[in-house]
CSV table of C-alpha atoms and ligand atoms in Angstrom, one decimal:
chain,number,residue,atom,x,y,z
A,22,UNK,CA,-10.6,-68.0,-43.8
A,23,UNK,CA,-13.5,-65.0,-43.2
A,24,UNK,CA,-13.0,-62.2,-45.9
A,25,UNK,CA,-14.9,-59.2,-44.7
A,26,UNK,CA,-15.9,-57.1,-48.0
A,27,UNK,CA,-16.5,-53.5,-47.8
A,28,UNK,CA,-20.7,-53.0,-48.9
A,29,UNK,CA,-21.4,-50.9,-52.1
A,30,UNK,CA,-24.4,-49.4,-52.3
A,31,UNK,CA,-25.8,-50.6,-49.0
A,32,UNK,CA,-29.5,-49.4,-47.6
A,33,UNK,CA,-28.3,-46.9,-45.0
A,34,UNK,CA,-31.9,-46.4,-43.3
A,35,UNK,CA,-33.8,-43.0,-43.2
A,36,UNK,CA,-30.8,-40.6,-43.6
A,37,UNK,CA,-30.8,-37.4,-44.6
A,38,UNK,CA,-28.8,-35.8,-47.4
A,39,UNK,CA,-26.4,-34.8,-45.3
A,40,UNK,CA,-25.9,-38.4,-43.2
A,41,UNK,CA,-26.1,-40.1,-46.6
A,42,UNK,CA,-23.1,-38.1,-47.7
A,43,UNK,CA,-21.3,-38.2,-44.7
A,44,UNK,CA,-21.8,-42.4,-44.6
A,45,UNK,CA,-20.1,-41.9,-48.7
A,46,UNK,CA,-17.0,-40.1,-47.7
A,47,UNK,CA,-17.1,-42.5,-44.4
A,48,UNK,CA,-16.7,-45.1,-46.7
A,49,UNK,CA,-14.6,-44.0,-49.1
A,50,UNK,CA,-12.4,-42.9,-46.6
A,51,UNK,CA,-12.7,-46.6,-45.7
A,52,UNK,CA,-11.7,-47.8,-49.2
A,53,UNK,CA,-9.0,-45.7,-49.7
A,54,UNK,CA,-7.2,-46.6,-45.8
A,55,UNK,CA,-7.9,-50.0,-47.1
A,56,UNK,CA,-6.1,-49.6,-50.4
A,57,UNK,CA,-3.3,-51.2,-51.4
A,58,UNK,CA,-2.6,-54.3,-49.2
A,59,UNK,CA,-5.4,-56.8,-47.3
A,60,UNK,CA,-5.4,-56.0,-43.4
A,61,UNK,CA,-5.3,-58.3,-40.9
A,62,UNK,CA,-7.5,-57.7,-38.4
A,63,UNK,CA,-7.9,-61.0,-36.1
A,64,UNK,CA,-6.2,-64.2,-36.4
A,65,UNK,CA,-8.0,-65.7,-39.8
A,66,UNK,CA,-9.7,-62.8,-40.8
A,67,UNK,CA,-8.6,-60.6,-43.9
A,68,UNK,CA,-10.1,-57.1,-44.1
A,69,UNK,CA,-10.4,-56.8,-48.1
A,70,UNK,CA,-10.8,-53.4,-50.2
A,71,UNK,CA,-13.9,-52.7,-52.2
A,72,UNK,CA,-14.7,-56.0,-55.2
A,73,UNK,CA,-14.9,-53.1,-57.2
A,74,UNK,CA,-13.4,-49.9,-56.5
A,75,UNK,CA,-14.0,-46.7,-57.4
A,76,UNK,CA,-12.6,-45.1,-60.2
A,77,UNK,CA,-9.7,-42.5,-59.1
A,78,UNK,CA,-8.8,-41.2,-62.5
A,79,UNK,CA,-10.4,-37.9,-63.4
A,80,UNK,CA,-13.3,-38.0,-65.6
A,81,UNK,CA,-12.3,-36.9,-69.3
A,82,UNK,CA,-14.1,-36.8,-72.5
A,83,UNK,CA,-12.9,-39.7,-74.1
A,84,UNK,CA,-15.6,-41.6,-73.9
A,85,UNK,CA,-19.4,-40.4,-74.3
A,86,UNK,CA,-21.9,-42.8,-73.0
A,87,UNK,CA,-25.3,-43.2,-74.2
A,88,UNK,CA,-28.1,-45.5,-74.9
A,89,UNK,CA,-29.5,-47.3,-78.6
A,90,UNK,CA,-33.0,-48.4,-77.5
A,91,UNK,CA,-34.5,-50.8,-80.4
A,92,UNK,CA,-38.3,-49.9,-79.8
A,93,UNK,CA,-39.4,-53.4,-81.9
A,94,UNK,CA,-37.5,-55.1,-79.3
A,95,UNK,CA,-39.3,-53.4,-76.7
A,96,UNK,CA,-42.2,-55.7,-75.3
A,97,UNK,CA,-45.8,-54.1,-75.1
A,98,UNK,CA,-46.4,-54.7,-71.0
A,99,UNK,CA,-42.7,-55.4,-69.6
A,100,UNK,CA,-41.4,-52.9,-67.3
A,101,UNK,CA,-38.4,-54.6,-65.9
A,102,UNK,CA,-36.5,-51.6,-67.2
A,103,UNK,CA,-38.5,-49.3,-64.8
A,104,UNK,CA,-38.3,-51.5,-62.1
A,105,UNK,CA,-34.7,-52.4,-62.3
A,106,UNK,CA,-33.8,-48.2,-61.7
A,107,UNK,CA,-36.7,-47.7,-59.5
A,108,UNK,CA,-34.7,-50.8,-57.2
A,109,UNK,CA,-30.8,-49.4,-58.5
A,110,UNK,CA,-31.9,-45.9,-57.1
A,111,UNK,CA,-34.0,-46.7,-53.9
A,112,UNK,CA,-36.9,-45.2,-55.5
A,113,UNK,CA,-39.0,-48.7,-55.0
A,114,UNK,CA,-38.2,-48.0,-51.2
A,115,UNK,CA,-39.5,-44.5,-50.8
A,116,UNK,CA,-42.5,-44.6,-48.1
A,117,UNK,CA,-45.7,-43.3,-50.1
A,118,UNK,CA,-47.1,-40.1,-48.6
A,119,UNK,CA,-50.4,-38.5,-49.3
A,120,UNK,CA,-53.4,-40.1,-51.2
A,121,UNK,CA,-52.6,-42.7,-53.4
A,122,UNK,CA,-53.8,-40.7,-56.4
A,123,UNK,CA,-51.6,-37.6,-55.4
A,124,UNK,CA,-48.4,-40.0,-54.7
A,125,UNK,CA,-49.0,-41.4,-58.6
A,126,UNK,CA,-48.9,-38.0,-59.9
A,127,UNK,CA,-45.9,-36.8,-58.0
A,128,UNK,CA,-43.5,-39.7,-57.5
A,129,UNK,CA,-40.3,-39.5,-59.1
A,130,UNK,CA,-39.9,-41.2,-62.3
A,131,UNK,CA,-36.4,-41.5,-64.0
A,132,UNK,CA,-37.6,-43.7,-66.9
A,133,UNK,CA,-40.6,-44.3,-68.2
A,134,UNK,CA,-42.8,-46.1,-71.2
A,135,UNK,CA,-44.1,-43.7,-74.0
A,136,UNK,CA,-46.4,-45.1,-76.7
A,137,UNK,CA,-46.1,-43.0,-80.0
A,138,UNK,CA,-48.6,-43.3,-82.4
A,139,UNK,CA,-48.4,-42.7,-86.4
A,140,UNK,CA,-51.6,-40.7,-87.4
A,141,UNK,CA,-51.5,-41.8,-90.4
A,142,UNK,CA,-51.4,-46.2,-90.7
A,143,UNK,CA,-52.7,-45.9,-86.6
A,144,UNK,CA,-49.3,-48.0,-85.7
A,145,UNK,CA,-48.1,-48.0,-82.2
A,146,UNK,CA,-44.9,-48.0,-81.4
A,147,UNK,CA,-43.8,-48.1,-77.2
A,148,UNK,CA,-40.4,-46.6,-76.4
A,149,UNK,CA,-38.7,-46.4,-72.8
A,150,UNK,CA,-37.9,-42.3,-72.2
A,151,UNK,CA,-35.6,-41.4,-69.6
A,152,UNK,CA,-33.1,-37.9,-69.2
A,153,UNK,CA,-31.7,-38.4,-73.4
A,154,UNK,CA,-28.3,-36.6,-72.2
A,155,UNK,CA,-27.5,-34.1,-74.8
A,156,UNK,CA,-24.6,-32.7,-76.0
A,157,UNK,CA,-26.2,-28.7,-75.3
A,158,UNK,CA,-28.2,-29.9,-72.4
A,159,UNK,CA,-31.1,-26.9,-72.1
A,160,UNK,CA,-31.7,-28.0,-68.7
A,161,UNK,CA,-28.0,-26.7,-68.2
A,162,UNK,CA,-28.7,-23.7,-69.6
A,163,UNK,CA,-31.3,-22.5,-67.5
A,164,UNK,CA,-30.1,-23.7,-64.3
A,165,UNK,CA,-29.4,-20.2,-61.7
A,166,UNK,CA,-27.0,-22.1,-59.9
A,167,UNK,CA,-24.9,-24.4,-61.5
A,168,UNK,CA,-26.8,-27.6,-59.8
A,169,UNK,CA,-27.8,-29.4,-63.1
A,170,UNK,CA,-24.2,-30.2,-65.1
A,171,UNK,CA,-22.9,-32.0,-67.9
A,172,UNK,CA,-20.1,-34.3,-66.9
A,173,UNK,CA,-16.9,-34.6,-69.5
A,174,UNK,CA,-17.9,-37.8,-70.1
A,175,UNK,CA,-21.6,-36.6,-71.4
A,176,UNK,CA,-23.6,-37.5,-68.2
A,177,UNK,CA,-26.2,-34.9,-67.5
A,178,UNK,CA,-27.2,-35.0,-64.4
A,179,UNK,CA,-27.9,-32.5,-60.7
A,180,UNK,CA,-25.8,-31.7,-57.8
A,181,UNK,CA,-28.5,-32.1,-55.1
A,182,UNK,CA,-26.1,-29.5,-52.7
A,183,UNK,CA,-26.6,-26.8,-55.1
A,184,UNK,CA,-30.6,-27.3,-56.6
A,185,UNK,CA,-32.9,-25.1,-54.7
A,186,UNK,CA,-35.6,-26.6,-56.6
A,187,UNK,CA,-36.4,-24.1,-59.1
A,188,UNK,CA,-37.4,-26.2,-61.5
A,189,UNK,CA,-36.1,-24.4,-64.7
A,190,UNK,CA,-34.5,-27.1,-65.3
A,191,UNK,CA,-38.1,-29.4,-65.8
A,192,UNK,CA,-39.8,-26.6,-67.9
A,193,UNK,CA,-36.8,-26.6,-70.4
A,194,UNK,CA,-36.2,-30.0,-70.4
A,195,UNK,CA,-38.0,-31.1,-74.0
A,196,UNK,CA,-38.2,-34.6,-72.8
A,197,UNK,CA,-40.2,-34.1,-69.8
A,198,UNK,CA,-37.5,-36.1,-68.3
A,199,UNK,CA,-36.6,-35.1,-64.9
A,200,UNK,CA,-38.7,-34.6,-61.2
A,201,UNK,CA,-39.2,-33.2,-58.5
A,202,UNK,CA,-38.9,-34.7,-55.0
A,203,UNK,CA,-42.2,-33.8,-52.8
A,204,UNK,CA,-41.9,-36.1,-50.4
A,205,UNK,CA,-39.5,-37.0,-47.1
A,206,UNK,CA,-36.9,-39.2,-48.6
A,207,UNK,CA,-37.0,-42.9,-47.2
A,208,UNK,CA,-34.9,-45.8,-47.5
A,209,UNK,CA,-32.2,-44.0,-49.4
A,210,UNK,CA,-28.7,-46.0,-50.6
A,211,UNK,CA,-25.2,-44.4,-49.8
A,212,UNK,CA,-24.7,-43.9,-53.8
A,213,UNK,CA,-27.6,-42.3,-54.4
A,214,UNK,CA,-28.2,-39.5,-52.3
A,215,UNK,CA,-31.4,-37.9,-52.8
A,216,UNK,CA,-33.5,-34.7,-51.0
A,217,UNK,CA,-37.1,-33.9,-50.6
A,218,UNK,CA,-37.1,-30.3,-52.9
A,219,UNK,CA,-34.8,-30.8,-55.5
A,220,UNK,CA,-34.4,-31.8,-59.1
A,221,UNK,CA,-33.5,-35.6,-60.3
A,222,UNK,CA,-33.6,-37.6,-63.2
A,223,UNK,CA,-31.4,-40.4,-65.0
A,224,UNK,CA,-27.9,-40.3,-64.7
A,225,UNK,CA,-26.6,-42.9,-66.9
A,226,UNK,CA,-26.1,-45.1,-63.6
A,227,UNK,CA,-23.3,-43.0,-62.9
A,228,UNK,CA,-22.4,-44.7,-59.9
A,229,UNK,CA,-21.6,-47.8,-61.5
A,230,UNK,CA,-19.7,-45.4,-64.0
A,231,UNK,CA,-17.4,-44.5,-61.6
A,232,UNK,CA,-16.8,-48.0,-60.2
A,233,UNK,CA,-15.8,-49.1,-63.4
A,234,UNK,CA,-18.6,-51.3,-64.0
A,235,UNK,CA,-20.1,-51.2,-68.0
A,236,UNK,CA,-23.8,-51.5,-68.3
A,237,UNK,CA,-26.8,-49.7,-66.7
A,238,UNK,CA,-29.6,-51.4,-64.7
A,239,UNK,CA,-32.1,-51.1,-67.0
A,240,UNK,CA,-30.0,-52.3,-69.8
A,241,UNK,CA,-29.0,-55.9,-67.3
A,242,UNK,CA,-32.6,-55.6,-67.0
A,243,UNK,CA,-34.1,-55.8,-70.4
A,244,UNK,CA,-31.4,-58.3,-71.0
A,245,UNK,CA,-32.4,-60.6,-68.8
A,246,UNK,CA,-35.9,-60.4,-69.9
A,247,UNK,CA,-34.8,-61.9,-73.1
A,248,UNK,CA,-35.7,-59.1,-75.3
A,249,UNK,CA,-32.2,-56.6,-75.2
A,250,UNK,CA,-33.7,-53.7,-76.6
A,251,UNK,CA,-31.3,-51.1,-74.3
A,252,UNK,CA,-27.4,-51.2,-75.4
A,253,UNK,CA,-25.6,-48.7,-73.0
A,254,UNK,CA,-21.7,-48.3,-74.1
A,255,UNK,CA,-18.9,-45.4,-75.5
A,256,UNK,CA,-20.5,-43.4,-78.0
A,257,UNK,CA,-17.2,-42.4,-79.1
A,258,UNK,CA,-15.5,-46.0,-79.1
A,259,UNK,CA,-16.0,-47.3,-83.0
A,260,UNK,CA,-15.3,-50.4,-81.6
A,261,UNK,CA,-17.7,-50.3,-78.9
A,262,UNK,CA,-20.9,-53.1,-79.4
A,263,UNK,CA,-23.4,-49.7,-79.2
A,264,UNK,CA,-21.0,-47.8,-81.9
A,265,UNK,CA,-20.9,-51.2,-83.6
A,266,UNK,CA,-25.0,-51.7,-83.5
A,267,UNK,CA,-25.3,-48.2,-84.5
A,268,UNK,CA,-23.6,-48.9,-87.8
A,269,UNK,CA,-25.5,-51.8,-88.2
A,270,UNK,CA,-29.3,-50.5,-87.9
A,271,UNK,CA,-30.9,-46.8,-88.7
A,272,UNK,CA,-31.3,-44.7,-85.6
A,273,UNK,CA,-32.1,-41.2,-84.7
A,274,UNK,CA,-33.2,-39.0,-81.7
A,275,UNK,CA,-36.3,-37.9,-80.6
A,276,UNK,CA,-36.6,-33.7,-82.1
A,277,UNK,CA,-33.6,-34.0,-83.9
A,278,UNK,CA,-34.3,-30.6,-85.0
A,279,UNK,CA,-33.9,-29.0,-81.7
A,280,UNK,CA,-29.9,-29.9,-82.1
A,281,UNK,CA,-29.4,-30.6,-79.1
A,282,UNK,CA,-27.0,-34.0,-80.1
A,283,UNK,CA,-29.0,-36.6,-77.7
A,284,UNK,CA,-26.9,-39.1,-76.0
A,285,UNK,CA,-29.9,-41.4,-76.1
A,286,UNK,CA,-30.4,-43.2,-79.5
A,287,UNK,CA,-33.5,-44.9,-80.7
A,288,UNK,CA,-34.1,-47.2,-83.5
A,289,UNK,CA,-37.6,-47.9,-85.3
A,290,UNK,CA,-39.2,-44.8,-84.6
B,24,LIG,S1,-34.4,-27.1,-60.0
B,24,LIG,FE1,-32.3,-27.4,-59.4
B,24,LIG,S2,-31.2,-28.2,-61.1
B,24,LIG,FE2,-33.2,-27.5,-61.9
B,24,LIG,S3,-32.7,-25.4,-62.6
B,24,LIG,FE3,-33.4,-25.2,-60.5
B,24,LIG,S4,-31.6,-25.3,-59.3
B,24,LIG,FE4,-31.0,-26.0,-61.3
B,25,LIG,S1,-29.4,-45.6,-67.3
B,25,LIG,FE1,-29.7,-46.1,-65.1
B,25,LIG,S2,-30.6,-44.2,-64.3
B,25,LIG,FE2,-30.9,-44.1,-66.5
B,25,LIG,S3,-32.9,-45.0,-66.9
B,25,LIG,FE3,-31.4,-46.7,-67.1
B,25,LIG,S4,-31.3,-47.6,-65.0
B,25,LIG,FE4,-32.3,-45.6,-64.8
């Protein structure tokens, strides 16, 4: 028998914002005609709903997801934690425009490898920094229109209808976390809908969030490199494996002393 399966997160071509919202709410107008029963469409084949479907309960603050990153895990040279959201996002298919120097300095980078070094004993110690989703986002703060939110459930992230790419929201962010799209957006994926003049940054994968799905791309990533030095899980869980690890080993945020309660944890730093 041919099962037909509904495509999440399918390459939908050079769309623009607009297209790529309209082909979501196609599809999840597709999803939710489809829910409930299989349909049967021609003799022998069954038209089935989404392998995983979208969340349809509100969004409440039960949980608060973050991030423990264990820098000694992290390897000096591996960047399958970059690559792995530069693919999830459709950032590795984004046409290059310009020289190549110019497109190095303004692509968009959601995470990326910081090397800290002590002044003192010369040790270097390499630490993957992406958006650290705090409590009393500053980014929030500053934002003129409302774009860049806080979810209930702790992810920060920006309504690309609503930036009109001030960029506040960069020059407050302490992490140097978010960027700015320059270029024509290429290649883009129905879940992640992205525009050429406004504000993005990491969002926690919050697509797989909302299809219940529990682990981030550059989490699987790092795990399947051998080394697991990312732990993404329900800060607020005590059970949870992150709340569990977090017992286990010191951790602490980057500026603590701004307050801002990171979602992001790291350990050896
Ligand atoms: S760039 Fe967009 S998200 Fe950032 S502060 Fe301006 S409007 Fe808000
Ligand atoms: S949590 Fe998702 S969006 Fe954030 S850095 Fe990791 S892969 Fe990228």
């Amino acid at each position: 028998m041919h099962r037909l399966h509904a495509p999440h997160n399918q390459p939908s071509g050079d769309e623009s914002p607009a297209e790529a919202v309209a082909t979501t709410r196609r599809a999840l107008i597709g999803t939710a005609a489809g829910l409930g029963a299989a349909a049967l469409v021609a003799p022998g084949v069954v038209l089935h709903t989404l392998s995983a479907q979208a969340e349809t309960a509100p969004i409440t603050n039960k949980s608060r997801w973050g991030l423990l990153i264990e820098t000694d895990k992290c390897a000096e040279g591996c960047r399958a934690c970059i690559e792995a959201c530069d693919h999830e996002h459709g950032l590795d298919r984004q046409v290059p425009e310009g020289s190549p120097s110019k497109w190095e300095q303004q692509k968009a980078v959601w995470i990326r490898k910081v090397k800290l070094q002590d002044n003192q004993t010369g040790r270097i110690t390499q630490l993957p920094l992406m958006c650290q989703h705090c409590e009393h986002p500053p980014c929030v703060d500053v934002c003129p229109t409302g774009a860049s939110f806080k979810r209930a459930d702790g992810i920060v992230m920006v309504d690309r209808h609503l930036c009109i790419g001030c960029r506040y929201c960069m020059m407050a962010c302490p992490y140097k976390a978010r960027s700015f799209i320059h270029h024509n957006t290429t290649g883009q994926l129905t879940a992640v809908p992205r525009g050429k003049g406004c504000v993005e940054s990491c969002n926690l994968c919050v697509h797989r969030r909302d299809y219940g799905q529990d682990s981030t791309a550059c989490a699987d990533a790092c795990a399947a490199t051998g080394h697991h030095a990312i732990l993404f899980g329900d800060l607020k869980d005590p059970e949870s494996p992150i709340r569990r690890r977090m017992r286990e080993i010191q951790n602490r945020q980057i500026r603590e002393d701004l307050g801002l309660n990171t979602g992001v944890r790291y350990a050896g730093i």
